[in-house]
Short mmCIF file of C-alpha atoms in Angstrom, two decimals:
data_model
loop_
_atom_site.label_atom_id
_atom_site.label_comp_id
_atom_site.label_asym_id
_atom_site.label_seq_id
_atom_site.Cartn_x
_atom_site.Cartn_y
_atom_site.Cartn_z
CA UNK X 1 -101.93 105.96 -159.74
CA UNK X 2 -101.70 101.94 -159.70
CA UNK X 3 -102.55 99.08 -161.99
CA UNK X 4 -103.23 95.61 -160.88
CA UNK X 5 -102.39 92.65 -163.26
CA UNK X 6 -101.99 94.09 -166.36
CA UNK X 7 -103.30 91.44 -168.52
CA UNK X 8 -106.96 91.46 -166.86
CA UNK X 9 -107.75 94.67 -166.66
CA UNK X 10 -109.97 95.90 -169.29
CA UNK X 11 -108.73 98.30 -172.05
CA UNK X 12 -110.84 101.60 -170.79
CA UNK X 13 -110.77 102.37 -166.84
CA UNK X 14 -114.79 103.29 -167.15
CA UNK X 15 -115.10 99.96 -169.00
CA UNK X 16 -113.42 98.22 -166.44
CA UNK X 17 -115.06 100.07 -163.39
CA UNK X 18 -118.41 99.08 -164.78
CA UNK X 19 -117.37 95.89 -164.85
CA UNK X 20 -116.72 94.98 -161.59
CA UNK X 21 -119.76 95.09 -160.06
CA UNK X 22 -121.38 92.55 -162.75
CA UNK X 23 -122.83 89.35 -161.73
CA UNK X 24 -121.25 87.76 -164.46
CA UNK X 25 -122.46 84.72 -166.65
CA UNK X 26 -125.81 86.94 -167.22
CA UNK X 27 -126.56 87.09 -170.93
CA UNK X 28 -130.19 86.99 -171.65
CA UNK X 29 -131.81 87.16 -174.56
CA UNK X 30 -132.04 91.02 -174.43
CA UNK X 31 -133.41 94.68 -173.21
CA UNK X 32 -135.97 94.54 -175.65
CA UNK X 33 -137.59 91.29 -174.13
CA UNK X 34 -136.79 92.03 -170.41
CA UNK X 35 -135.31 88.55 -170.43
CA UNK X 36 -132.61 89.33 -167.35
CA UNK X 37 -131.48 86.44 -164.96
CA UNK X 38 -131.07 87.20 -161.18
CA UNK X 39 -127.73 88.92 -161.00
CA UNK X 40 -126.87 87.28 -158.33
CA UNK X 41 -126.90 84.08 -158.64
CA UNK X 42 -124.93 84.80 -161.51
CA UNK X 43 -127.12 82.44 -164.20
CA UNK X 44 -130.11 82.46 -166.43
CA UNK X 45 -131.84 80.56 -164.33
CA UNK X 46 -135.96 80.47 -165.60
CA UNK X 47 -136.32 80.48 -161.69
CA UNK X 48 -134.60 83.68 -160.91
CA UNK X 49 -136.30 86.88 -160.32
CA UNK X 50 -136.78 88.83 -163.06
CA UNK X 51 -136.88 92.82 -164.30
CA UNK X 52 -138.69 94.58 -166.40
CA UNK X 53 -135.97 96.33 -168.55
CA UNK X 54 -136.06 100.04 -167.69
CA UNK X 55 -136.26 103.01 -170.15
CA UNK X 56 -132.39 103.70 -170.31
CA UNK X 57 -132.17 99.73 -171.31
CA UNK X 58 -134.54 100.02 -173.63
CA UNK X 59 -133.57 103.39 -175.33
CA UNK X 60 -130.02 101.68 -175.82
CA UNK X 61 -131.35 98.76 -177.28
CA UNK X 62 -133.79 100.50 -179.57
CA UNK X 63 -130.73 102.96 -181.14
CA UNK X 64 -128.75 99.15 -181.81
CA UNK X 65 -131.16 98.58 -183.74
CA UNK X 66 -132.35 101.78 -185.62
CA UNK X 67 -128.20 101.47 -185.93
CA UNK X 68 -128.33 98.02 -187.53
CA UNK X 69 -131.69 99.55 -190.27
CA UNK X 70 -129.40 102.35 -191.45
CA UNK X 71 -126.14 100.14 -191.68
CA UNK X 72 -124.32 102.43 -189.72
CA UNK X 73 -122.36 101.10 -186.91
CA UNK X 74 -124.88 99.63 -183.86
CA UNK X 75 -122.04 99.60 -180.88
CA UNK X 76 -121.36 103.45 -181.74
CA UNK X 77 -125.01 103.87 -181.80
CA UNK X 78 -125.18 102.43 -178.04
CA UNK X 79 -122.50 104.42 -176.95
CA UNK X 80 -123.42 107.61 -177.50
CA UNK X 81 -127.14 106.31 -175.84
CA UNK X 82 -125.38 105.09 -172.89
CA UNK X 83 -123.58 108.60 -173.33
CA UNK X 84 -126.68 110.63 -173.28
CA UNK X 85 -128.47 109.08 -170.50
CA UNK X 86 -125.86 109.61 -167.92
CA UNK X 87 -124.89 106.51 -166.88
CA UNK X 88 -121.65 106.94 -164.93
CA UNK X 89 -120.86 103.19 -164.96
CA UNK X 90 -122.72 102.77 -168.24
CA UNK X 91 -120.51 100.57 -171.17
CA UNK X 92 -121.14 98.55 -174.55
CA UNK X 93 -118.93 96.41 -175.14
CA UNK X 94 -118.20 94.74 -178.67
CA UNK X 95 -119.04 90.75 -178.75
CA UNK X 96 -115.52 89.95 -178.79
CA UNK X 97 -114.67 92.29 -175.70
CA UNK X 98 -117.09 90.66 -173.37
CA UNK X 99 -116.10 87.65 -173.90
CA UNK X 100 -112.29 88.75 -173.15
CA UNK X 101 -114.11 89.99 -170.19
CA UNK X 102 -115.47 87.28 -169.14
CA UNK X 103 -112.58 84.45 -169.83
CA UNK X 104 -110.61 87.17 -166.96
CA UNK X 105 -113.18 86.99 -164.68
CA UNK X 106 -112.83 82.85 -165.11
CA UNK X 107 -109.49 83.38 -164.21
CA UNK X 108 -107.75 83.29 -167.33
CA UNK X 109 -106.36 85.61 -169.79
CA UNK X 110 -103.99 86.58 -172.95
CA UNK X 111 -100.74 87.71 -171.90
CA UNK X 112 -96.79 87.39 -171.19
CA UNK X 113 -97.70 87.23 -166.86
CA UNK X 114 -96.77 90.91 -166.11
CA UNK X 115 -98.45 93.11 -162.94
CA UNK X 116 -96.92 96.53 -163.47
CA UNK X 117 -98.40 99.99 -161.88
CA UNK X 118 -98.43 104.00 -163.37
CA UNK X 119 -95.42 105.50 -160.87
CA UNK X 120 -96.27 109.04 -160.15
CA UNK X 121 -93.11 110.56 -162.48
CA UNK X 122 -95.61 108.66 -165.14
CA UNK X 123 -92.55 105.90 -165.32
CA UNK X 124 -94.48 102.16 -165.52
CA UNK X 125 -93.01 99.96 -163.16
CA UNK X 126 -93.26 96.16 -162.86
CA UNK X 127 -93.96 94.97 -159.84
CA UNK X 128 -94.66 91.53 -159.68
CA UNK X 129 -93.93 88.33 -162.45
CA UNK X 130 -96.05 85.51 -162.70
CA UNK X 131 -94.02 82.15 -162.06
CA UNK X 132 -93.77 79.90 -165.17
CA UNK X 133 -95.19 82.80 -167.53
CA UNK X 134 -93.19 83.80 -170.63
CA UNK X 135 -91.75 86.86 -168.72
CA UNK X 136 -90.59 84.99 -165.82
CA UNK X 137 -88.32 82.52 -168.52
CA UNK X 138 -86.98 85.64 -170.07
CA UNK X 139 -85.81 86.53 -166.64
CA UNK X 140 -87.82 90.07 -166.05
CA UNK X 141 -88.60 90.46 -162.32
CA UNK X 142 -90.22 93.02 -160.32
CA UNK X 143 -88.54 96.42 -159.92
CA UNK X 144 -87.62 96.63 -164.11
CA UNK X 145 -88.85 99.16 -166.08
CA UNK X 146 -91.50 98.55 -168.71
CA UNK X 147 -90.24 101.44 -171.02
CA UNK X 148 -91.94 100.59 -174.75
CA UNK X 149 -94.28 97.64 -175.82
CA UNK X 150 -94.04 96.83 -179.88
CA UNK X 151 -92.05 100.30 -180.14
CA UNK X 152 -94.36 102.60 -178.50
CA UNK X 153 -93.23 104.45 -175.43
CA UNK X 154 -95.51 104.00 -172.33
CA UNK X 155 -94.21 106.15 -170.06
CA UNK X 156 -97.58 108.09 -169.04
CA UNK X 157 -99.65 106.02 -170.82
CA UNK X 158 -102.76 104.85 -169.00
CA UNK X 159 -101.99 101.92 -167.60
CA UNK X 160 -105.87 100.61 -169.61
CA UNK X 161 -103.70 101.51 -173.06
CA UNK X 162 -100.45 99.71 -171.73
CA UNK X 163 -103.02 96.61 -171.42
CA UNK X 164 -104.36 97.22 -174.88
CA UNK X 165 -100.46 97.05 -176.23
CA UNK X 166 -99.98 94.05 -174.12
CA UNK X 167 -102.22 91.87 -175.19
CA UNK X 168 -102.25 92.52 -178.67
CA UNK X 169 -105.90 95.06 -178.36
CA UNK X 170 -106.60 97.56 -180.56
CA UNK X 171 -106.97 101.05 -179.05
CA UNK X 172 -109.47 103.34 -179.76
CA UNK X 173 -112.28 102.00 -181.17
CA UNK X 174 -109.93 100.03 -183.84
CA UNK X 175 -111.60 96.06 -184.20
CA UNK X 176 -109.33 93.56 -182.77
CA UNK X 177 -108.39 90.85 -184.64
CA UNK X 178 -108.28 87.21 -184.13
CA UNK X 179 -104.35 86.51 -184.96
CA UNK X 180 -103.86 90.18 -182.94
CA UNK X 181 -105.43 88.64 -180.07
CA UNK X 182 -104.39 84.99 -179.96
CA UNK X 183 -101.86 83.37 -177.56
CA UNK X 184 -98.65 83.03 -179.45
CA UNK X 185 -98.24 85.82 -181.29
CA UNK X 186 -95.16 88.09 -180.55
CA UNK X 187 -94.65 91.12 -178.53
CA UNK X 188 -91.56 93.15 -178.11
CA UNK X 189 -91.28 94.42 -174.59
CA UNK X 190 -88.22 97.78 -174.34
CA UNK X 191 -87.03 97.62 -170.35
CA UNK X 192 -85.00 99.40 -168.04
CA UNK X 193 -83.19 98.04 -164.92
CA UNK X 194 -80.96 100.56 -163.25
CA UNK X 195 -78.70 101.96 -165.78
CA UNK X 196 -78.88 98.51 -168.35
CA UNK X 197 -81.46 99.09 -171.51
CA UNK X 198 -82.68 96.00 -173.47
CA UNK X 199 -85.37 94.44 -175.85
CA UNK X 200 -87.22 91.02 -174.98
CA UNK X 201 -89.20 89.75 -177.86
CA UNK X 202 -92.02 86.81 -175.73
CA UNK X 203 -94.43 84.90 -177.10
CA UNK X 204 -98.09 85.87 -175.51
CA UNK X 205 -99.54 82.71 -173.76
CA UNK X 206 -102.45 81.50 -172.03
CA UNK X 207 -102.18 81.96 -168.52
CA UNK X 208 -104.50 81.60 -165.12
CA UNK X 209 -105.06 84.63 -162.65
CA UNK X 210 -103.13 84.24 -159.63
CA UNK X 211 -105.86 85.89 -157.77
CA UNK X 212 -105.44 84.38 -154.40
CA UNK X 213 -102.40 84.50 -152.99
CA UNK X 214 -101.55 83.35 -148.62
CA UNK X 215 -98.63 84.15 -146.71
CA UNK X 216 -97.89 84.43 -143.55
CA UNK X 217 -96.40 87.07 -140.51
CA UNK X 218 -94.68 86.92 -137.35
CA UNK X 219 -97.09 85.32 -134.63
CA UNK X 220 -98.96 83.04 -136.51
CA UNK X 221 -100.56 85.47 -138.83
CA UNK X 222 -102.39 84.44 -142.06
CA UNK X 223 -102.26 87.38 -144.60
CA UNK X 224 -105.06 86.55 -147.39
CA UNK X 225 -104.39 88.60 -150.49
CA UNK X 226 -107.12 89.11 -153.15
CA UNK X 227 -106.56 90.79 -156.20
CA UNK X 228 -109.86 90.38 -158.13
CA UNK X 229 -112.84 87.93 -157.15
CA UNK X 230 -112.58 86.10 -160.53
CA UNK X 231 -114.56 82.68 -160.54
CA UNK X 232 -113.71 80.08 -157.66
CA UNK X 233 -112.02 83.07 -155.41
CA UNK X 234 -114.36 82.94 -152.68
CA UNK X 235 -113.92 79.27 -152.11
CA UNK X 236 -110.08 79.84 -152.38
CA UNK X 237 -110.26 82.69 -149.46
CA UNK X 238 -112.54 79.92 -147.21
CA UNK X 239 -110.10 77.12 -147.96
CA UNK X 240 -107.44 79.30 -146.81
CA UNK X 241 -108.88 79.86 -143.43
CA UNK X 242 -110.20 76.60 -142.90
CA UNK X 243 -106.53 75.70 -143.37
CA UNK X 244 -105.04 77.80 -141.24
CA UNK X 245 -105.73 76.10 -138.19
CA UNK X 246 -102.62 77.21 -136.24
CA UNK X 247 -103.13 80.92 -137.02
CA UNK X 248 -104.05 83.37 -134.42
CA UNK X 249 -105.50 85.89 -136.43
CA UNK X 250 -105.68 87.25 -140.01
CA UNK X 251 -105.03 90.19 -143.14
CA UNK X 252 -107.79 90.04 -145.73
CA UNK X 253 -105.52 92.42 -148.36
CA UNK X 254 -108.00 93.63 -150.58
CA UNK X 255 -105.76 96.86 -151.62
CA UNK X 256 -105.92 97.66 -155.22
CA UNK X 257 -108.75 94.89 -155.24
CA UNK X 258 -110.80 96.24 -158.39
CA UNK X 259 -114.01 94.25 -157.88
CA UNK X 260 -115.20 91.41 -159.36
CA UNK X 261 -117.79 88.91 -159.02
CA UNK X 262 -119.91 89.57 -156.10
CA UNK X 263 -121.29 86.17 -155.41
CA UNK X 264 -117.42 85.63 -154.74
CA UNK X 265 -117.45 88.44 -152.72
CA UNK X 266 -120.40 87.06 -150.77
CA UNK X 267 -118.36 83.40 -150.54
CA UNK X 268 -115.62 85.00 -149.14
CA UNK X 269 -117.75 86.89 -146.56
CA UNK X 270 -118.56 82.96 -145.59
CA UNK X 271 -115.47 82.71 -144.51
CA UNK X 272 -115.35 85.09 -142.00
CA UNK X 273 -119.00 85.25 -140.87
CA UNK X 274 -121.35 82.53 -139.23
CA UNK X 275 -124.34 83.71 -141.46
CA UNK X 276 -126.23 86.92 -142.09
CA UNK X 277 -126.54 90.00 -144.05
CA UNK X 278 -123.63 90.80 -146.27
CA UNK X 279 -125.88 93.52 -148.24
CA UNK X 280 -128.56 94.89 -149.97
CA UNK X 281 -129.73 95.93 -153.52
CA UNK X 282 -131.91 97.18 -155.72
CA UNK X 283 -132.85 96.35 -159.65
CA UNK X 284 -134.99 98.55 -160.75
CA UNK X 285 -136.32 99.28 -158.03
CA UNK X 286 -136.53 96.06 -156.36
CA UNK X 287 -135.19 94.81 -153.15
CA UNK X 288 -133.09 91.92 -152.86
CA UNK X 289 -130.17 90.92 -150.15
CA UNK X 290 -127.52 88.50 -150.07
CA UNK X 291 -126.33 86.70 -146.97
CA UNK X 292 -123.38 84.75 -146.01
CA UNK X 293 -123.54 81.14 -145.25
CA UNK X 294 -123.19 80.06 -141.76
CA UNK X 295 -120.35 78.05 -140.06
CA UNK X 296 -117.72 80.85 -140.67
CA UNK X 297 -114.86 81.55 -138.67
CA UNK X 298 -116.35 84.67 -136.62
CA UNK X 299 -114.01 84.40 -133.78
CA UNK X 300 -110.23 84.54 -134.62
CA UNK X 301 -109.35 88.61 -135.19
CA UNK X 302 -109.32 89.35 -138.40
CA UNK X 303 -108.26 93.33 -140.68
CA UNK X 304 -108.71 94.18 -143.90
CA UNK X 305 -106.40 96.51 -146.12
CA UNK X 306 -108.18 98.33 -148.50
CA UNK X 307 -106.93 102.23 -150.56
CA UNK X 308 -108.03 104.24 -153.05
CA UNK X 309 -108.04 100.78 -155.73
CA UNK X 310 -110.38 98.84 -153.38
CA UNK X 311 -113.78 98.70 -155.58
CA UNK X 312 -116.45 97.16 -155.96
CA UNK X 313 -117.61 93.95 -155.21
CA UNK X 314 -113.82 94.48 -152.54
CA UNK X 315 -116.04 97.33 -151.22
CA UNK X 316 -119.46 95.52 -150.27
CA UNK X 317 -117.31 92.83 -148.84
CA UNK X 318 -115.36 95.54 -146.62
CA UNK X 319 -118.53 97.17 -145.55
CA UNK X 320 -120.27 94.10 -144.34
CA UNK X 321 -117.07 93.28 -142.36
CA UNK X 322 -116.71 97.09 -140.83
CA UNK X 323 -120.80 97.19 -140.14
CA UNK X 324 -120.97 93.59 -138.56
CA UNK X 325 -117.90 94.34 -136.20
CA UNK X 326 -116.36 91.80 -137.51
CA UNK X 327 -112.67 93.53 -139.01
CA UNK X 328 -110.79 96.44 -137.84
CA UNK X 329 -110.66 98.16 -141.75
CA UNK X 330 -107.33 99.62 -141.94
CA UNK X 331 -106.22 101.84 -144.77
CA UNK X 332 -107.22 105.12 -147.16
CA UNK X 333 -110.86 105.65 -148.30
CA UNK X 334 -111.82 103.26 -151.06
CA UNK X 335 -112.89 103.71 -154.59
CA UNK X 336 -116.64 104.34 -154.05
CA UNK X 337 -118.46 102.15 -156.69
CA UNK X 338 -121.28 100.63 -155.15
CA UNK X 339 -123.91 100.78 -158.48
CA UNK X 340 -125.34 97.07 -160.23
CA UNK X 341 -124.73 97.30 -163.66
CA UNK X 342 -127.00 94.41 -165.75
CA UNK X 343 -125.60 93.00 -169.03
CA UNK X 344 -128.01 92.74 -171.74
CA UNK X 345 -127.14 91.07 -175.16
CA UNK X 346 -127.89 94.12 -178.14
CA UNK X 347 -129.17 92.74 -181.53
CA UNK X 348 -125.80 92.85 -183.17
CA UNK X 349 -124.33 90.49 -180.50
CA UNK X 350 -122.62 93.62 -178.89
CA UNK X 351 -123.46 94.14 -174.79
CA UNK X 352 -124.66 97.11 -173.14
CA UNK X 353 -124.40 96.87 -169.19
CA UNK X 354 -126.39 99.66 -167.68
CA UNK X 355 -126.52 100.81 -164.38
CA UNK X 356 -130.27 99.39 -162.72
CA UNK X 357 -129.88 99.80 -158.85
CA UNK X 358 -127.19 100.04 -156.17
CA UNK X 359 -126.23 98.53 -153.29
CA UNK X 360 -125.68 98.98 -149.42
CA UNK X 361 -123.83 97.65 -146.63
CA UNK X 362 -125.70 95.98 -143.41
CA UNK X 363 -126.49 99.06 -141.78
CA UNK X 364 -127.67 100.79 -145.00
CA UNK X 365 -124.88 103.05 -145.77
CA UNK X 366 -124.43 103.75 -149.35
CA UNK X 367 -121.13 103.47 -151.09
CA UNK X 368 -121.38 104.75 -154.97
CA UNK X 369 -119.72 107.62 -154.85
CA UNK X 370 -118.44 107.83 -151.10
CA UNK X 371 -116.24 105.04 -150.56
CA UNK X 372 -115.67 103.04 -147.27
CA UNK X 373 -113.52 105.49 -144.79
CA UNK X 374 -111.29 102.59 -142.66
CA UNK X 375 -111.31 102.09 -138.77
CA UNK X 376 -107.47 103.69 -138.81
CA UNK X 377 -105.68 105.77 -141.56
CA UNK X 378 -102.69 104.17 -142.37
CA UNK X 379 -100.74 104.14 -146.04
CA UNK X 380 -97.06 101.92 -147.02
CA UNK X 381 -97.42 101.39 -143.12
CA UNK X 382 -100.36 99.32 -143.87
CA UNK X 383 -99.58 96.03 -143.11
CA UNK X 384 -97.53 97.15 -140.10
CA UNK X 385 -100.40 98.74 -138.78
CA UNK X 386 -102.08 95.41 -139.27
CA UNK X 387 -99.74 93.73 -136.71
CA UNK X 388 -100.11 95.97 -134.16
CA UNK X 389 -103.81 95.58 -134.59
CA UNK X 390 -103.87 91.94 -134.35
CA UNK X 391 -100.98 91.99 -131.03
CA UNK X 392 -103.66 93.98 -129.30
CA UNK X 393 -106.92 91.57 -130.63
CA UNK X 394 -105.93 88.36 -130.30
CA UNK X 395 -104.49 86.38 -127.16
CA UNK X 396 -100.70 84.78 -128.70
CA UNK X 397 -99.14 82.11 -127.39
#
């Protein structure tokens, strides 16, 4: 089991799954008045399409409120709603959570610039340090041992808690608090590297999402790596390529890629596609698409990476790569979430995002619950396999 960046992830894996797939930026004014903007387009726009909010949305919203009449607690209220109607993907989060939510899907977050991952001995492992973070001046680089945050062992932990500990979150169901939660407070991380044991006491800072990362391989190869599509990703991926003039061919990396945005999903698909369908949806019911925007690169060969972490928003952008011919998907099977979840504001400030429709790739296949299977099985030999891909696509000088 893997993590990405620690300090983005949300603090509950079902949480965070239902997250990914949000068209983020959509508050309306609620379930009650059906007030939804287009999910897509990722506004309130009064020129969007709108929905009719369906029975589950309005049964949540309805025992906020009854909540809110008896003084009893409204979010608990909507959980156990969201509970009953079976909503896999179904969350409420508190005001202050969605917001949190939102400032990491902008690309920013709360923390001391960690990535770490759940080893399979249930040991958490660092693997990567932000440059110019508070870890990276107290010297911690990849390969250390995160053994204790604040005291408390994390060896087993979910990696959702480890986040919670992180960034100063309360865990289970406890309200955060503002000084809890602010850059600059303290945290006191316990690590391990080989036999040496020691305490570092950082600071927690503001810090930006390094989401897209480029690199490059023998032969002229451009290796895009996406972690999340947080805000501004998808023109980040087409800069890349338009950049990479020289290159003969490319990696979109989208392993352990947990979702995101999907109009920056849809961006990036720009970059690799001269136009067309990327995928189709449904809200309620209703049938919408989104396309890519023409004047793509659709010639230079191109693979993605994806695994078991690829989700999402990473998924519909793998499946309209795979169904237009336009990658070689290398990899495991992916995650499998391929529901829309709609955010809708609750009367107590609180958010419920409920699951109103799902999504397929070009050809129609459905992903929620069956994943993307890639072109060739491959697993640490992933990027290898890549290579040998590309040497056989593309003519090298």
């Amino acid at each position: 089991m893997s993590g990405r960046d620690l300090f983005s992830q949300p603090r509950r894996i079902r949480r965070g799954a239902a997250l990914t797939l949000v068209f983020a930026s959509v508050l309306a004014t609620g379930a009650a008045t059906g007030s939804f903007g287009d999910p897509y387009r990722g506004d309130d726009a009064t020129d969007a399409p709108r929905s009719a909010p369906s029975a589950r949305q309005r049964d949540v919203a309805e025992a906020a409120a009854e909540a809110m009449a008896e003084g009893t607690s409204p979010v608990e209220a909507a959980e156990r709603a969201v509970s009953r109607s079976g909503d896999r993907w179904g969350a409420v989060y508190s005001e202050g959570e969605y917001e949190e939510f939102q400032e990491a899907l902008d690309g920013e977050y709360t923390g001391v610039g960690l990535w770490a991952r759940l080893e399979r001995d249930g040991r958490v492992e660092i693997t990567r340090v932000q440059g110019g973070s508070p870890a990276a001046g107290a010297g911690i680089r990849a390969g250390d041992r995160l053994v204790s945050v604040d005291g408390e062992k994390v060896d087993g932990r979910p990696v959702t808690d480890v986040v919670s500990l992180l960034r100063g979150d309360a865990i289970d169901g406890e309200e955060d608090t503002a000084e809890d939660a602010a850059a600059g407070t303290k945290v006191s991380l316990g690590l391990q590297r080989g036999t040496r044991t020691w305490q570092e006491t950082l600071r927690r800072a503001r810090l930006s999402t390094e989401d897209v990362t480029v690199s490059s391989l023998a032969d002229r190869i451009t290796v895009i790596k996406v972690d999340a599509f947080t805000k501004g990703s998808g023109d980040m991926v087409r800069a890349a390529v338009e950049q990479a003039a020289d290159a003969t061919g490319f990696v979109l990396d989208l392993r352990g890629n947990s979702g995101g945005l999907v109009a920056e999903a849809v961006t990036a698909s720009s970059a690799f596609l001269d136009g067309g369908l990327v995928a189709t949806y449904d809200v309620n019911g209703e049938q919408r698409a989104l396309h890519a925007d023409a004047g793509g690169d659709s010639t230079r060969p191109l693979v993605a990476l994806v695994d078991g972490g690829t989700m999402s928003a990473a998924e519909l952008l793998t499946g309209a790569l795979q169904d237009r011919g336009r990658a070689v998907v290398v990899g495991s099977r992916t995650f499998g979430k391929g529901s829309v979840q709609m955010p809708s504001r609750l009367p107590d400030g609180s958010v419920a995002e409920l699951t109103v429709g799902h999504y397929r790739t070009p050809s129609g296949r459905g992903v929620d619950g069956r994943g993307i299977t890639p072109d060739l099985d491959a697993d640490d030999d992933a990027l290898q396999r890549a290579e040998t891909v590309l040497s056989g696509l593309g003519e090298y000088e």
